Each structure stands twice: as C-alpha cells, then as structure tokens.
C-alpha cells in the first residue's frame, strides 16, 4: 500500500519523507492557501522533496480551460498529477489528457458510479473523500469498498486514493480493503506511528539499563 501526505507544508513533507514512508503528495487549493507562498515555487519545492506523484488541483471549470491549465501544471515537473473535480467537463478533460500522457487524479468523488465514470474516462487516480462522507452520517469506507470491488471486477488500472482521511482507522480499513493509496494529513501519519506501549516499553528498558552495573563506558559498543 502506498502512503501519500495530504499537505502543502514543506516542513511536514520534509519530516515525513525522512521517515522513509512517503510515496507521494496530494494538495488542494485550501492546503496551498494556508502556506501563503508563491504557488508554482511551492509546488516545485514539494517536487524536490518527494520523488513520486504530486497532485495539484486545476481550478478551471470548462473542459478546454481545464486541459490548458493541466498542460501548464504538468510542465512544472514530471511527477505532477493534475487533480480534476468530478464533473462532466472534468471527465471530458480527463479523456483528452489521458491520451496526451498527462496524469490525472479525479477528485471530490462521493459515489461508486462517479468513480466508475472516472476510470472509464481514463483517470490514473480517483479520490473518494471518506471523512467528508462520515461528517454527514454517510459511510466513507463503504464507498471505498464498492470502488475497489468495481475496479477489481473489470481490471481498471485506475488507482484508488483514499482521501479526506481523519484518523488511523480510515488507513487501517483502506489497507484491509486493498485500496492502492491513503493520503493522510501529517497528524494522522504521526498517530499511525505512535503506541503508548512502545513509549512505556522504551522508558522501562532505559530505566532498567541504568540498574546494570557497568565498568567503564556506560553505553554499549
Ligand atoms: C485529497 O486529495 C484532499 O486534498 C483531502 O484529502 C481533503 O481532505 P479534507 O476533507 O480533510 O479537506
């Protein structure tokens, strides 16, 4: 399973890339706006940190305009994946861009039929937003299950990015369902790592180490 970080914050991206667990990055206009930096420069810097798919969202709404914008975004770096909202115009753009070899991530997916259409249009990735469904008493992970089944049934190459992840259980369930990718905010990646028994275990081992009689150097060689 691949893990992406859902962030445009350079410190967060740098930190998790040092952990050796990050395969890609997803951004959106909200995340970019939080950083208050020049858009293209910020994207270039992200591409220098992570060598994997970097999703950047197009903001145009008409097919032709989306295509033009996507071509421009894809020139920033070879790893750019253009995020395109799940609309009729978006699908038209995905079809053209897939023929040009420009990678697309169809975003704001809230139903399995939307995901099916994205795959048929030739999207490289589709992003079901599980947290936003849970927020309105939907079942985000049921959507992921349906999409994974459909893509498996028909051998669609489109990869599923579980997005709008709010907590570690979303990641665990995504992995159990066989979703290709989960994109997680930095705090969720930290939560995946932490376990109180690990901390208690380390504390106890270090305390016990102090009780061992040592002749010269205190530290093991
Ligand atoms: C994914 O590509 C989106 O950027 C993101 O996961 C949206 O998450 P949110 O619902 O927490 O804003």
CSV table of N, CA and C and ligand atoms in Angstrom, one decimal, residues 6 26-28 31 57 83 105 107 127 129 131-132 161 163-166 183 185, ligand 1:
chain,number,residue,atom,x,y,z
A,6,UNK,N,-1.1,14.4,2.7
A,6,UNK,CA,-2.1,15.4,2.2
A,6,UNK,C,-1.7,16.7,2.8
A,26,UNK,N,-0.5,14.9,-1.9
A,26,UNK,CA,-1.7,15.5,-2.5
A,26,UNK,C,-1.8,16.9,-1.9
A,27,UNK,N,-2.2,17.8,-2.8
A,27,UNK,CA,-2.5,19.2,-2.3
A,27,UNK,C,-3.9,19.5,-2.8
A,28,UNK,N,-4.4,20.6,-2.3
A,28,UNK,CA,-5.7,21.2,-2.9
A,28,UNK,C,-5.6,22.7,-2.6
A,31,UNK,N,-5.2,23.7,1.0
A,31,UNK,CA,-3.9,23.5,1.7
A,31,UNK,C,-2.9,24.4,1.2
A,57,UNK,N,-4.2,20.7,-7.9
A,57,UNK,CA,-5.6,20.8,-8.4
A,57,UNK,C,-5.7,21.9,-9.5
A,83,UNK,N,-5.2,17.3,-10.5
A,83,UNK,CA,-6.4,16.9,-9.8
A,83,UNK,C,-7.6,17.7,-10.6
A,105,UNK,N,-5.9,12.9,-11.5
A,105,UNK,CA,-6.5,12.4,-10.2
A,105,UNK,C,-7.9,13.0,-10.1
A,107,UNK,N,-11.0,14.1,-8.5
A,107,UNK,CA,-11.1,14.4,-7.0
A,107,UNK,C,-12.6,14.7,-6.7
A,127,UNK,N,-10.1,9.9,-6.2
A,127,UNK,CA,-10.0,10.1,-4.8
A,127,UNK,C,-11.4,10.2,-4.1
A,129,UNK,N,-13.6,10.8,-1.0
A,129,UNK,CA,-13.4,11.6,0.2
A,129,UNK,C,-14.1,10.9,1.4
A,131,UNK,N,-13.7,11.0,4.8
A,131,UNK,CA,-14.0,11.9,6.0
A,131,UNK,C,-15.3,12.7,5.8
A,132,UNK,N,-15.3,13.4,4.6
A,132,UNK,CA,-16.4,14.3,4.3
A,132,UNK,C,-17.8,13.5,4.3
A,161,UNK,N,-7.2,6.4,-4.4
A,161,UNK,CA,-6.6,7.2,-3.3
A,161,UNK,C,-7.6,7.5,-2.3
A,163,UNK,N,-9.0,9.5,0.4
A,163,UNK,CA,-8.7,10.9,0.7
A,163,UNK,C,-9.7,11.4,1.8
A,164,UNK,N,-9.4,12.6,2.3
A,164,UNK,CA,-10.2,13.1,3.4
A,164,UNK,C,-10.1,12.2,4.6
A,165,UNK,N,-8.9,11.7,4.9
A,165,UNK,CA,-8.6,10.7,6.0
A,165,UNK,C,-8.6,11.5,7.3
A,166,UNK,N,-9.3,11.0,8.3
A,166,UNK,CA,-9.4,11.8,9.5
A,166,UNK,C,-8.6,11.1,10.7
A,183,UNK,N,-4.1,8.9,1.4
A,183,UNK,CA,-3.4,10.2,1.6
A,183,UNK,C,-3.8,10.8,2.9
A,185,UNK,N,-3.3,13.5,6.3
A,185,UNK,CA,-2.7,14.7,6.9
A,185,UNK,C,-1.5,14.3,7.9
B,1,LIG,C1,-7.3,14.9,-1.1
B,1,LIG,O1,-6.8,14.8,-2.1
B,1,LIG,C2,-7.8,16.1,-0.4
B,1,LIG,O2,-6.8,17.1,-0.5
B,1,LIG,C3,-8.1,16.0,1.0
B,1,LIG,O3,-7.9,14.6,1.4
B,1,LIG,C4,-9.4,16.6,1.5
B,1,LIG,O4,-9.5,16.4,2.9
B,1,LIG,P1,-10.5,17.2,3.8
B,1,LIG,O5,-11.8,16.7,3.7
B,1,LIG,O6,-9.9,16.9,5.2
B,1,LIG,O7,-10.4,18.6,3.4
